[in-house]
């Protein structure tokens, strides 16, 4: 399987578009909210993909930048907010 180019936009389908449009309107049911968030983390950011691109350092950097966004979102989802309230920046 060929590694996709770092700058290649991720695939999406009608249900993904529906989820984002409902989210933007503010009337998004929970299952579509979860779908939109999952698409950002997994597809758009490539959080769980290998960012290394063997043929281009620039592509590796680009992919790692995308992945960084996903990692920050995942961190926010998993952070211990009680520790954060006590002043621990790392949660």
PDB file of C-alpha atoms in Angstrom:
ATOM      1  CA  UNK A   1       0.000   0.000   0.000  1.00  0.00           C
ATOM      2  CA  UNK A   2       1.373   3.392  -0.988  1.00  0.00           C
ATOM      3  CA  UNK A   3       1.707   6.050   1.732  1.00  0.00           C
ATOM      4  CA  UNK A   4      -0.569   8.984   0.836  1.00  0.00           C
ATOM      5  CA  UNK A   5       1.003  12.354   0.187  1.00  0.00           C
ATOM      6  CA  UNK A   6       1.006  14.495   3.322  1.00  0.00           C
ATOM      7  CA  UNK A   7      -0.923  17.288   1.626  1.00  0.00           C
ATOM      8  CA  UNK A   8      -3.598  15.036   0.125  1.00  0.00           C
ATOM      9  CA  UNK A   9      -7.000  16.002   1.561  1.00  0.00           C
ATOM     10  CA  UNK A  10      -8.626  13.174   3.514  1.00  0.00           C
ATOM     11  CA  UNK A  11     -11.626  11.326   2.121  1.00  0.00           C
ATOM     12  CA  UNK A  12     -15.110  12.213   3.328  1.00  0.00           C
ATOM     13  CA  UNK A  13     -18.599  11.183   2.425  1.00  0.00           C
ATOM     14  CA  UNK A  14     -22.100  12.629   2.555  1.00  0.00           C
ATOM     15  CA  UNK A  15     -22.562  11.645   6.206  1.00  0.00           C
ATOM     16  CA  UNK A  16     -19.365  13.494   7.180  1.00  0.00           C
ATOM     17  CA  UNK A  17     -20.544  16.629   5.366  1.00  0.00           C
ATOM     18  CA  UNK A  18     -23.960  16.325   7.020  1.00  0.00           C
ATOM     19  CA  UNK A  19     -22.288  16.056  10.430  1.00  0.00           C
ATOM     20  CA  UNK A  20     -20.212  19.201   9.942  1.00  0.00           C
ATOM     21  CA  UNK A  21     -23.069  21.222   8.520  1.00  0.00           C
ATOM     22  CA  UNK A  22     -25.323  20.250  11.446  1.00  0.00           C
ATOM     23  CA  UNK A  23     -22.504  21.099  13.841  1.00  0.00           C
ATOM     24  CA  UNK A  24     -22.111  24.539  12.257  1.00  0.00           C
ATOM     25  CA  UNK A  25     -25.861  25.173  12.455  1.00  0.00           C
ATOM     26  CA  UNK A  26     -25.894  24.188  16.121  1.00  0.00           C
ATOM     27  CA  UNK A  27     -28.473  21.425  15.740  1.00  0.00           C
ATOM     28  CA  UNK A  28     -26.186  18.427  15.569  1.00  0.00           C
ATOM     29  CA  UNK A  29     -27.370  15.206  17.241  1.00  0.00           C
ATOM     30  CA  UNK A  30     -24.794  13.425  19.393  1.00  0.00           C
ATOM     31  CA  UNK A  31     -24.012  10.668  16.895  1.00  0.00           C
ATOM     32  CA  UNK A  32     -23.127  13.262  14.250  1.00  0.00           C
ATOM     33  CA  UNK A  33     -21.023  15.250  16.740  1.00  0.00           C
ATOM     34  CA  UNK A  34     -19.067  12.076  17.443  1.00  0.00           C
ATOM     35  CA  UNK A  35     -18.711  11.385  13.723  1.00  0.00           C
ATOM     36  CA  UNK A  36     -17.377  14.881  13.033  1.00  0.00           C
ATOM     37  CA  UNK A  37     -14.868  14.693  15.891  1.00  0.00           C
ATOM     38  CA  UNK A  38     -13.740  11.215  14.832  1.00  0.00           C
ATOM     39  CA  UNK A  39     -13.236  12.485  11.243  1.00  0.00           C
ATOM     40  CA  UNK A  40     -11.087  15.400  12.438  1.00  0.00           C
ATOM     41  CA  UNK A  41      -8.956  13.200  14.697  1.00  0.00           C
ATOM     42  CA  UNK A  42      -8.586  10.186  12.437  1.00  0.00           C
ATOM     43  CA  UNK A  43      -8.908  11.448   8.855  1.00  0.00           C
ATOM     44  CA  UNK A  44      -8.078  15.158   8.753  1.00  0.00           C
ATOM     45  CA  UNK A  45      -5.301  15.116  11.344  1.00  0.00           C
ATOM     46  CA  UNK A  46      -4.110  11.560  10.741  1.00  0.00           C
ATOM     47  CA  UNK A  47      -3.477  11.287  14.470  1.00  0.00           C
ATOM     48  CA  UNK A  48      -2.945   7.529  14.475  1.00  0.00           C
ATOM     49  CA  UNK A  49      -1.058   7.381  11.173  1.00  0.00           C
ATOM     50  CA  UNK A  50       2.691   7.320  10.757  1.00  0.00           C
ATOM     51  CA  UNK A  51       3.786  10.815   9.770  1.00  0.00           C
ATOM     52  CA  UNK A  52       7.135   9.746   8.341  1.00  0.00           C
ATOM     53  CA  UNK A  53       7.359  10.094   4.562  1.00  0.00           C
ATOM     54  CA  UNK A  54      10.507   8.345   3.286  1.00  0.00           C
ATOM     55  CA  UNK A  55      10.871  10.407   0.130  1.00  0.00           C
ATOM     56  CA  UNK A  56      10.457  13.910   1.554  1.00  0.00           C
ATOM     57  CA  UNK A  57      11.419  15.642   4.783  1.00  0.00           C
ATOM     58  CA  UNK A  58       8.960  18.413   3.923  1.00  0.00           C
ATOM     59  CA  UNK A  59       6.100  15.947   3.585  1.00  0.00           C
ATOM     60  CA  UNK A  60       7.071  14.373   6.897  1.00  0.00           C
ATOM     61  CA  UNK A  61       6.977  17.808   8.566  1.00  0.00           C
ATOM     62  CA  UNK A  62       3.636  18.589   6.965  1.00  0.00           C
ATOM     63  CA  UNK A  63       2.148  15.259   8.113  1.00  0.00           C
ATOM     64  CA  UNK A  64       3.555  15.768  11.601  1.00  0.00           C
ATOM     65  CA  UNK A  65       1.920  19.212  11.751  1.00  0.00           C
ATOM     66  CA  UNK A  66      -1.448  17.670  10.921  1.00  0.00           C
ATOM     67  CA  UNK A  67      -0.882  14.928  13.476  1.00  0.00           C
ATOM     68  CA  UNK A  68       0.031  17.463  16.169  1.00  0.00           C
ATOM     69  CA  UNK A  69      -3.448  19.018  15.909  1.00  0.00           C
ATOM     70  CA  UNK A  70      -5.074  15.625  16.388  1.00  0.00           C
ATOM     71  CA  UNK A  71      -2.872  14.849  19.363  1.00  0.00           C
ATOM     72  CA  UNK A  72      -3.876  18.113  21.045  1.00  0.00           C
ATOM     73  CA  UNK A  73      -7.561  17.289  20.561  1.00  0.00           C
ATOM     74  CA  UNK A  74      -7.069  13.778  21.961  1.00  0.00           C
ATOM     75  CA  UNK A  75      -5.191  15.279  24.918  1.00  0.00           C
ATOM     76  CA  UNK A  76      -8.114  17.616  25.633  1.00  0.00           C
ATOM     77  CA  UNK A  77     -10.498  14.651  25.555  1.00  0.00           C
ATOM     78  CA  UNK A  78      -8.407  12.633  28.016  1.00  0.00           C
ATOM     79  CA  UNK A  79      -7.050  15.314  30.349  1.00  0.00           C
ATOM     80  CA  UNK A  80      -7.944  15.084  34.035  1.00  0.00           C
ATOM     81  CA  UNK A  81      -9.855  18.324  34.460  1.00  0.00           C
ATOM     82  CA  UNK A  82      -9.745  18.051  38.250  1.00  0.00           C
ATOM     83  CA  UNK A  83      -5.936  18.285  38.151  1.00  0.00           C
ATOM     84  CA  UNK A  84      -6.192  21.129  35.662  1.00  0.00           C
ATOM     85  CA  UNK A  85      -8.464  23.055  38.047  1.00  0.00           C
ATOM     86  CA  UNK A  86      -5.801  22.670  40.752  1.00  0.00           C
ATOM     87  CA  UNK A  87      -3.268  24.405  38.540  1.00  0.00           C
ATOM     88  CA  UNK A  88      -1.437  21.423  37.071  1.00  0.00           C
ATOM     89  CA  UNK A  89      -0.922  22.442  33.437  1.00  0.00           C
ATOM     90  CA  UNK A  90      -0.252  18.864  32.374  1.00  0.00           C
ATOM     91  CA  UNK A  91      -3.477  17.448  33.780  1.00  0.00           C
TER      92      UNK A  91
END
